[in-house]
Short mmCIF file of C-alpha atoms in Angstrom, two decimals:
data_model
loop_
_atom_site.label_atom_id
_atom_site.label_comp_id
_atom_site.label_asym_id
_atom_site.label_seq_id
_atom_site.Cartn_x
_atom_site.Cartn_y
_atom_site.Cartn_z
CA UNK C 1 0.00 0.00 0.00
CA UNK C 2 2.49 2.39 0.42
CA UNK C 3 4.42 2.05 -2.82
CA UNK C 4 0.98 2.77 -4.41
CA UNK C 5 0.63 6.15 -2.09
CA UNK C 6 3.98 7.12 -3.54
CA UNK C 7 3.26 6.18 -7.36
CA UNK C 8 0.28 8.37 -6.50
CA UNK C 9 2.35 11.60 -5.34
CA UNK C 10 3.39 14.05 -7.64
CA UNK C 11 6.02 17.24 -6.68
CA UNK C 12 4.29 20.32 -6.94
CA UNK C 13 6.63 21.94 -9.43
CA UNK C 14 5.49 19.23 -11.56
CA UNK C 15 1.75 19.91 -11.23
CA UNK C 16 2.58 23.77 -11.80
CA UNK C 17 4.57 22.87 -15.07
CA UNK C 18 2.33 20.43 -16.37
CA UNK C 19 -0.68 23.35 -16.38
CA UNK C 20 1.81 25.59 -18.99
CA UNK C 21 1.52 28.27 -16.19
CA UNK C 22 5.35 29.50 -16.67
CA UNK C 23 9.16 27.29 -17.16
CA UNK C 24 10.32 25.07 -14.31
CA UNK C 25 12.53 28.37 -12.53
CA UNK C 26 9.16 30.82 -12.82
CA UNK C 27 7.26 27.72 -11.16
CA UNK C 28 9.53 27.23 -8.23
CA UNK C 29 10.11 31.00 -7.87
CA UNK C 30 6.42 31.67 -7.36
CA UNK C 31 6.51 28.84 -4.86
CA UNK C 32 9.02 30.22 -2.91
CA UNK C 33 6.62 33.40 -3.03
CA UNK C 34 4.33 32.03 -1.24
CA UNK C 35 2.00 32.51 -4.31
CA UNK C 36 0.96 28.80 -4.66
CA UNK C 37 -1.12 27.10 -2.14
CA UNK C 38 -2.31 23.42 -1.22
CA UNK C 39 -5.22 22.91 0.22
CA UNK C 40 -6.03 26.08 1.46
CA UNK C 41 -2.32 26.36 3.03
CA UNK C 42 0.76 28.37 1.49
CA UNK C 43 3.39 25.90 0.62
CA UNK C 44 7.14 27.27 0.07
CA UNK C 45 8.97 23.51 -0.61
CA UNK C 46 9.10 22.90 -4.63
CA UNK C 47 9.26 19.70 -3.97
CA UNK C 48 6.41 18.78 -1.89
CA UNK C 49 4.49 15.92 -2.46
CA UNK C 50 1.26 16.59 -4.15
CA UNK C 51 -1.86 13.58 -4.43
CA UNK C 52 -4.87 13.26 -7.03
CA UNK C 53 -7.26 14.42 -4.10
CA UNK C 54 -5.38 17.57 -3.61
CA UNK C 55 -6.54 21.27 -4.78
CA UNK C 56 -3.95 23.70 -6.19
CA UNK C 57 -3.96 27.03 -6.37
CA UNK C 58 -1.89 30.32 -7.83
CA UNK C 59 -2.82 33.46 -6.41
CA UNK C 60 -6.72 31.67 -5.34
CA UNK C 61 -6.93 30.05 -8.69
CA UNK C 62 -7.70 26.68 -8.88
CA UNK C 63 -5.18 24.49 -11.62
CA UNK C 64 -6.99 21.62 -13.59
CA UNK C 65 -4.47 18.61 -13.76
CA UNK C 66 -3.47 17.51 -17.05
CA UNK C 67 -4.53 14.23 -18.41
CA UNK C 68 -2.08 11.85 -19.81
CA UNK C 69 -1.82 11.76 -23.31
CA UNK C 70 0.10 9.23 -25.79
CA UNK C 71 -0.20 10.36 -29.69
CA UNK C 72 1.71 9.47 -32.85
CA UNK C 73 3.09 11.77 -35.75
CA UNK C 74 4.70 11.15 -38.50
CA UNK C 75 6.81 14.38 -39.14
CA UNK C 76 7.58 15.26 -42.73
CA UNK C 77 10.42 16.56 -44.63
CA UNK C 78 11.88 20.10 -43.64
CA UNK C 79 10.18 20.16 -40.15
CA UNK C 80 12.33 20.51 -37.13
CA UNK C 81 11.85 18.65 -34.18
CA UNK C 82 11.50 21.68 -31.09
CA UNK C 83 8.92 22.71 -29.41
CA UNK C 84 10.80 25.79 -29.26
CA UNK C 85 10.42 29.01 -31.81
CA UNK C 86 12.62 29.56 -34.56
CA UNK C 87 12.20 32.17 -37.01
CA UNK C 88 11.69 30.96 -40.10
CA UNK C 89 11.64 27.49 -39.89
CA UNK C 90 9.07 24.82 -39.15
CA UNK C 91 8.17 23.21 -35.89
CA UNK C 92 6.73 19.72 -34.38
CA UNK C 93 4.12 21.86 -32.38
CA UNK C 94 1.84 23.13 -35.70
CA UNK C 95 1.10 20.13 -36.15
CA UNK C 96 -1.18 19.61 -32.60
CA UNK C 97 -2.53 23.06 -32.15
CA UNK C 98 -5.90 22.33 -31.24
CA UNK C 99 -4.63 19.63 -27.89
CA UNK C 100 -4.98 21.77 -24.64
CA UNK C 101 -2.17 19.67 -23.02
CA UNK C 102 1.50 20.90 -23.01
CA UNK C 103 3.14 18.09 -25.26
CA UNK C 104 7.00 16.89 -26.04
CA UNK C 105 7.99 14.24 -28.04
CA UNK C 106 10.27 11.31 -27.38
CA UNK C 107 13.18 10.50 -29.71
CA UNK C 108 13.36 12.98 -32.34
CA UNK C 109 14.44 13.47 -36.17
CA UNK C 110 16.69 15.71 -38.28
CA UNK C 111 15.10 17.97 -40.21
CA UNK C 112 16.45 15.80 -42.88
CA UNK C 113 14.40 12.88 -42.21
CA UNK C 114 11.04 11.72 -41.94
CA UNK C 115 8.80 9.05 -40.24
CA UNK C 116 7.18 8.38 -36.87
CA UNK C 117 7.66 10.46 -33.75
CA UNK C 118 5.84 9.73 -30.27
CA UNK C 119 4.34 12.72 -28.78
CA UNK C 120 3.21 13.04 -24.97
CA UNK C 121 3.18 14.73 -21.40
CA UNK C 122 4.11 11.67 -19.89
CA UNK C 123 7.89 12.06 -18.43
CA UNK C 124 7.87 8.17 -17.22
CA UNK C 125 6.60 7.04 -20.53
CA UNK C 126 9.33 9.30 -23.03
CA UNK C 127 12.10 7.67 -20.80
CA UNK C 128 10.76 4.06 -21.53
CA UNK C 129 11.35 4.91 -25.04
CA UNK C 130 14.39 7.14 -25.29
CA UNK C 131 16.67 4.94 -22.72
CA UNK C 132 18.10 2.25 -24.75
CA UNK C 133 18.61 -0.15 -21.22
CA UNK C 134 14.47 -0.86 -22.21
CA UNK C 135 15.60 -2.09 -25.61
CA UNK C 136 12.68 -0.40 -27.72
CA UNK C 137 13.09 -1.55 -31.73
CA UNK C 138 13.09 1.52 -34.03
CA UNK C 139 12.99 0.38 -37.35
CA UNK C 140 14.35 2.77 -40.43
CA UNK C 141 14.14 2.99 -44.31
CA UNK C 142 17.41 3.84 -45.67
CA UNK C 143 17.89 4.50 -49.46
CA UNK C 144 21.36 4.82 -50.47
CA UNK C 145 23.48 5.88 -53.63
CA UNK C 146 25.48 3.03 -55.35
CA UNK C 147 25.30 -0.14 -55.24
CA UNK C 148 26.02 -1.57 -51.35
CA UNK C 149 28.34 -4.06 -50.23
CA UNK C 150 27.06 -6.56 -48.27
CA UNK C 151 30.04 -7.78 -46.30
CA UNK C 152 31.11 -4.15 -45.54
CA UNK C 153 28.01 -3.46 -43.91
CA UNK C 154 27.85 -7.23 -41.73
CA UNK C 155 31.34 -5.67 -40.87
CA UNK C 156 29.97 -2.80 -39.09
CA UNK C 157 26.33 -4.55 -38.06
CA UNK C 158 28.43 -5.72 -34.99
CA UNK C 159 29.70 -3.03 -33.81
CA UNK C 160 31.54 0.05 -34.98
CA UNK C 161 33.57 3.16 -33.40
CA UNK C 162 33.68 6.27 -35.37
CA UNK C 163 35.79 9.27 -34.12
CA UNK C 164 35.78 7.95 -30.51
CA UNK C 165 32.07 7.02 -30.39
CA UNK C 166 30.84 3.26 -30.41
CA UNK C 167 27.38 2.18 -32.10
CA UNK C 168 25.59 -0.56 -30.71
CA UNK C 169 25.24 -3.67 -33.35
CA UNK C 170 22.12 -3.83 -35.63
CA UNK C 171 20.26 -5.58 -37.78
CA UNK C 172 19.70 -5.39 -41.62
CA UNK C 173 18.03 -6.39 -44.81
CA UNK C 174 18.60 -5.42 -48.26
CA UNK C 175 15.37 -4.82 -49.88
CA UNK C 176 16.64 -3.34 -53.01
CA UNK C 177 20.01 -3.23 -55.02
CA UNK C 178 21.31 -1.49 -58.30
CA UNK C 179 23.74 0.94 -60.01
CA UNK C 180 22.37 3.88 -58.97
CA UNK C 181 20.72 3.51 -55.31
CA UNK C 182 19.89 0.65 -53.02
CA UNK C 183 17.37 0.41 -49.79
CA UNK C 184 17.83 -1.11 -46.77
CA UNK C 185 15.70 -1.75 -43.78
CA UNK C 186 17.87 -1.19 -40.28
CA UNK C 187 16.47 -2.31 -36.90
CA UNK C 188 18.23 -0.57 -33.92
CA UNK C 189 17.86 -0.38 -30.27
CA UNK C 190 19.00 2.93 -29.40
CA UNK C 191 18.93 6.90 -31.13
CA UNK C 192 22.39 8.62 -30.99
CA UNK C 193 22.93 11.77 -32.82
CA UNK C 194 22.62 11.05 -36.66
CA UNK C 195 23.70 8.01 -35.83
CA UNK C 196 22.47 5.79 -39.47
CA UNK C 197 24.14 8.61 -41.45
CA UNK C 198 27.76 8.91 -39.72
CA UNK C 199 27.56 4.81 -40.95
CA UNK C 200 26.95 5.04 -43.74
CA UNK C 201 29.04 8.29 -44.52
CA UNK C 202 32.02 5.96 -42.62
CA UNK C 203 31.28 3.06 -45.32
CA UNK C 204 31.58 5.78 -48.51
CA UNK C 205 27.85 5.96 -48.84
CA UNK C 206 25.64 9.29 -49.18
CA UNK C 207 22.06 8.65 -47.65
CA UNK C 208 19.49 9.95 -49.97
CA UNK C 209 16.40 9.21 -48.27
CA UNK C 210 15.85 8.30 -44.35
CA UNK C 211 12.10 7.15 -42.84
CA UNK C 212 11.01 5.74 -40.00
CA UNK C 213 8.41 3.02 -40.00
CA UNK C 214 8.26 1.78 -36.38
CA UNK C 215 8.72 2.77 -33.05
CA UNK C 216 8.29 -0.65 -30.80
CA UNK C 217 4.88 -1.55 -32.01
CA UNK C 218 3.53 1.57 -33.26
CA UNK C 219 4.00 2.09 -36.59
CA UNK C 220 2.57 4.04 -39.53
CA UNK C 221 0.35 1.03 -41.09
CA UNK C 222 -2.32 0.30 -38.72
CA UNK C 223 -5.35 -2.02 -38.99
CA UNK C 224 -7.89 0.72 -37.46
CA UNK C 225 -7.00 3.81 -38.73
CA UNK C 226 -4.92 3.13 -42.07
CA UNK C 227 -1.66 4.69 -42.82
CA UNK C 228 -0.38 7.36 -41.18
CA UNK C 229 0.09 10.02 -43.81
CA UNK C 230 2.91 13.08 -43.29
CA UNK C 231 1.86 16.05 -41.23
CA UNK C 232 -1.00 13.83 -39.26
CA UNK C 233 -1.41 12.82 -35.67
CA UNK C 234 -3.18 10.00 -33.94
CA UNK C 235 -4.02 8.79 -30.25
CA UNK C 236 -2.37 5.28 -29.18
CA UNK C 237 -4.41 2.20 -28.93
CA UNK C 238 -4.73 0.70 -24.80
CA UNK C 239 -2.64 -1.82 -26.35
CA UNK C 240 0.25 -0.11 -27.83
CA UNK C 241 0.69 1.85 -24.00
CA UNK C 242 0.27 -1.12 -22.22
CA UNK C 243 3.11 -2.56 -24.92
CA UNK C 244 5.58 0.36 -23.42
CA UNK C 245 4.96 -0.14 -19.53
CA UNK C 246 5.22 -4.02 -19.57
CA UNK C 247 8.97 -3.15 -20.92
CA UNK C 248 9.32 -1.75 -17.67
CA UNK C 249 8.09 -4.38 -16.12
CA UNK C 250 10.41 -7.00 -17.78
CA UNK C 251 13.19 -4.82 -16.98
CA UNK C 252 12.25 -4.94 -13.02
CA UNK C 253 11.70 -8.62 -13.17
CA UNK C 254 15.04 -9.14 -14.41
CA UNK C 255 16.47 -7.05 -11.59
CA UNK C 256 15.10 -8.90 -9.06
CA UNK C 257 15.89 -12.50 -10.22
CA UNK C 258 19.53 -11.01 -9.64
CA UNK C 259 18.90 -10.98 -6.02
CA UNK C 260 16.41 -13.98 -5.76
CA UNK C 261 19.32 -16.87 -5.75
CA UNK C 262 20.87 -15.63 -2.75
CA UNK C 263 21.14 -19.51 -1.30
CA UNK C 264 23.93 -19.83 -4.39
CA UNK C 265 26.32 -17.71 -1.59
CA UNK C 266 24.97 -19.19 1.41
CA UNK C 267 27.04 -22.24 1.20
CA UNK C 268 30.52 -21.26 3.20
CA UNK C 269 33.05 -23.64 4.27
CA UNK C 270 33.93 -24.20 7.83
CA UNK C 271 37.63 -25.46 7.09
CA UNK C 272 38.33 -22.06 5.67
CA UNK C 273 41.12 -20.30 6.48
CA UNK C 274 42.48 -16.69 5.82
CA UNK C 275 46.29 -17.02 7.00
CA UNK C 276 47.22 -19.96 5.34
CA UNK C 277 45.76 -18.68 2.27
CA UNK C 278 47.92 -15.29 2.66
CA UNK C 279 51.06 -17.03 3.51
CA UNK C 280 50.65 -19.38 0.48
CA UNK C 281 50.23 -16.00 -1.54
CA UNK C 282 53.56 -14.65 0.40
CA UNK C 283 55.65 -17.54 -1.11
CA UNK C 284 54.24 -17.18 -4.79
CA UNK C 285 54.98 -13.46 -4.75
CA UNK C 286 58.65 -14.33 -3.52
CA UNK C 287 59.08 -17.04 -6.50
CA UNK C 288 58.19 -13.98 -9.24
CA UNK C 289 60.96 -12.12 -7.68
CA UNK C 290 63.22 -14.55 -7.57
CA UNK C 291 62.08 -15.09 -11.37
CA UNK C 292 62.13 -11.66 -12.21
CA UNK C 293 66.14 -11.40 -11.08
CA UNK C 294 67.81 -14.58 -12.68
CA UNK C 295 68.22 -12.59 -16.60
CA UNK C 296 71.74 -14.37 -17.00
CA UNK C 297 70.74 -16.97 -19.31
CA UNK C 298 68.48 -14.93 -21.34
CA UNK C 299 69.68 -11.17 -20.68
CA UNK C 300 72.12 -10.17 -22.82
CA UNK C 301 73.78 -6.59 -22.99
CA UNK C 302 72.51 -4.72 -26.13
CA UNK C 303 75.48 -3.61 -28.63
CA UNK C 304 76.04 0.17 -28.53
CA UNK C 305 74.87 2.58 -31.28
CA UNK C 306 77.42 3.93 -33.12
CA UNK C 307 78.17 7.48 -33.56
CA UNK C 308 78.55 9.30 -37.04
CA UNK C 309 81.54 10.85 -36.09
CA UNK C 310 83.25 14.28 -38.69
CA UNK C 311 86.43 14.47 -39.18
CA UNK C 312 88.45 16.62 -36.89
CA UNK C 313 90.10 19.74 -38.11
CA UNK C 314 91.87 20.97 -35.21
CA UNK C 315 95.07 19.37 -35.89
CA UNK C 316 98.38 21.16 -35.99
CA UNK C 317 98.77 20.46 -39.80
CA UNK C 318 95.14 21.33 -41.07
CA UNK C 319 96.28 24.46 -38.69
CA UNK C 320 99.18 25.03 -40.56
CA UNK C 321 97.77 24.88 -43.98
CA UNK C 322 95.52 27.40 -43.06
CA UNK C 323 97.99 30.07 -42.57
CA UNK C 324 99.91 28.91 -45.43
CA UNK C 325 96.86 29.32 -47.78
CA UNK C 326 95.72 32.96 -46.04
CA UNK C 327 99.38 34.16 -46.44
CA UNK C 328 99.65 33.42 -50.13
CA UNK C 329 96.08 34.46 -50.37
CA UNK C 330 97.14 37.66 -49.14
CA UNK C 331 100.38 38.55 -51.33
CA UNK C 332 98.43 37.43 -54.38
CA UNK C 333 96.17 40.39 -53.85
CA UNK C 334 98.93 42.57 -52.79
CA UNK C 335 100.66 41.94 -56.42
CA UNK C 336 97.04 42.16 -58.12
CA UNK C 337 96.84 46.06 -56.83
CA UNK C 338 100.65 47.34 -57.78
CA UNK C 339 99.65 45.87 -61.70
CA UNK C 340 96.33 47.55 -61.57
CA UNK C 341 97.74 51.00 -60.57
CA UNK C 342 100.26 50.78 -63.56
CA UNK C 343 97.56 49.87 -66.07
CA UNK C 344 95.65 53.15 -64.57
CA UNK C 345 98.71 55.30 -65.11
CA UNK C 346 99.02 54.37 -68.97
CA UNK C 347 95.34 54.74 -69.78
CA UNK C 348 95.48 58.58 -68.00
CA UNK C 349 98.78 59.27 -70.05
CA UNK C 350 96.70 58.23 -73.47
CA UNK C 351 93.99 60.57 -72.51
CA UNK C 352 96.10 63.66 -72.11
CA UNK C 353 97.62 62.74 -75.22
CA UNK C 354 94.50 62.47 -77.18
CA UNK C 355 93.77 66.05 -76.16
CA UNK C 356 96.52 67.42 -76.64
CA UNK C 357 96.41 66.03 -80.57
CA UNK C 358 92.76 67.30 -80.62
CA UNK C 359 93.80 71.17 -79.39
CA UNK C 360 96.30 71.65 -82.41
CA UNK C 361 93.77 70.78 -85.07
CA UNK C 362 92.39 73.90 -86.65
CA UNK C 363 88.77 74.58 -86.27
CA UNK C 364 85.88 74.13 -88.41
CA UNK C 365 84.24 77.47 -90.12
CA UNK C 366 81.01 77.30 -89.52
CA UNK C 367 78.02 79.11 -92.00
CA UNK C 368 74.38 80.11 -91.63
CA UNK C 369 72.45 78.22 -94.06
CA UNK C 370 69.86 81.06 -95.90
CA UNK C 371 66.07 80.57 -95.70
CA UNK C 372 64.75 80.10 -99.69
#
């Protein structure tokens, strides 16, 4: 009885947020305002515990509590899934206008993609299907350019790391294969970020077209209603809810068989004892070091590297060759500047000679040419 009390509690933040009064901080800061009340009394704890049978109010209104709602969408092309505002763009929440609840969805798509989403106000019931520990089957159309390889893609179906990130293994079926594109049907367990397209990109294949059919066992063909067509919503069946919470179940169940064969450690033996199971550890750890020391029949000493050594120029002969070669060096250029100053003295001497020629010659009469 009291495990059902506690299901039945609910914080009050929770209640608050669930109305679409204000965001989770405006809730709890008009708690702490002593603006909400519970029964008449001012609560200031956001997280008191609230039951069906309880009235609450903000500022003496009363707040109608939501009722649980489970719907399906299947989101088309060029819509992004937010429940936020974005100039410009399209959004999940056009497409439920008319519902009075405050919805979110569970698992979302690129804006890329297309296929089924699962819309609620249900926190319990978007974790069931988000967390991949439940093991909820999403099931995806992929069409691809090219023409696949099969054995590339059983390769990475059990498991593949790209850039430091590990995908869980999955299953696959070639539907379709040719020159030019090829579909394939992908079953996987869990939703990481653009995870069927970082595959595929990592094999050398562009992904054309990406849909989802399933999510668990709602999917977009459905006895009652038809096919789900893009842009419209529908209300789960009993049975596909009850489908989601006995996964939750199963998962408890499994937890507890853990701890229901506790007479498997029950069984201890009397004879047992601690020191002579140390000291026989002692004498093993002393036979490794013993091990560990004896290298003379196996160590040997490792031949040294040699060094590329130059050859040496600081000897008293390369010294001596040095000053030998500077010296006559030296006097060369010495001798090169006594024949260069004679050569300069003869050229000067021709010069004054030339002018003195061209000073004796007589000069030219010169005439005024007459204008006809």
């Amino acid at each position: 009885m009291k495990k059902e009390k506690k299901e039945e509690a609910v914080r009050l933040v929770k209640v608050i947020l669930e109305s679409g009064f204000a965001s989770r901080r405006n809730c709890e800061k008009a708690i702490m305002s002593g603006r909400v009340r519970v029964n008449n009394q001012v609560i200031l704890d956001p997280a008191y515990r609230v039951k069906n049978e309880d009235s609450v109010s903000i500022d003496r209104n009363l707040i109608k509590r939501q009722t649980k709602r489970y719907m399906a969408l299947y989101k088309p092309i060029g819509v992004v899934s937010t429940t936020k505002y974005l100039p410009g763009r399209r959004i999940i929440t056009e497409f439920f206008k008319g519902v009075k609840e405050r919805l979110f969805y569970a698992g979302r798509l690129d804006s890329e993609s297309r296929g089924i989403m699962i819309i609620t106000n249900d926190g319990e019931f978007a974790n069931i299907i988000t967390h991949p520990s439940y093991e909820i089957l999403k099931v995806y159309d992929v069409t691809v350019n090219g023409k696949i390889d099969s054995e590339k893609l059983f390769n990475a179906s059990k498991g593949i790391t790209i850039k430091n990130v590990t995908y869980s293994p999955f299953k696959f079926k070639i539907l379709s294969k040719g020159r030019v594109q090829s579909k394939i049907r992908l079953t996987i367990n869990e939703g990481k970020n653009r995870e069927i397209r970082k595959i595929f990109d990592h094999l050398g294949y562009k992904v054309i077209d990406l849909e989802r059919i399933s999510v668990g066992c709602v999917s977009k063909y459905d006895e009652t209603s038809g096919t789900l067509e893009a842009g419209h919503i529908r209300d789960l069946t009993k049975k596909e809810i009850e489908f989601f919470f006995k996964q939750k179940d199963k998962k408890l169940k499994d937890i507890e068989s853990i701890f229901s064969d506790v007479s498997k450690y029950d069984d201890i033996d009397e004879n047992y004892d601690e020191y002579s199971i140390l000291e026989n550890n002692d004498d093993k750890k002393e036979e490794v070091k013993e091990k560990k020391h004896d290298k003379s029949k196996w160590a040997k000493a490792k031949p040294k590297k040699k060094r590329l050594v130059t050859k040496k120029t600081n000897t008293y002969k390369a010294k001596t060759q040095k000053k030998n070669n500077t010296s006559k060096d030296f006097i060369d250029k010495k001798f090169e500047k006594k024949i260069d100053k004679k050569q300069i003295k003869r050229k000067d001497d021709r010069k004054k000679s030339f002018k003195d020629n061209n000073t004796q010659r007589k000069p030219v009469k010169k005439f005024n040419k007459k204008r006809i």
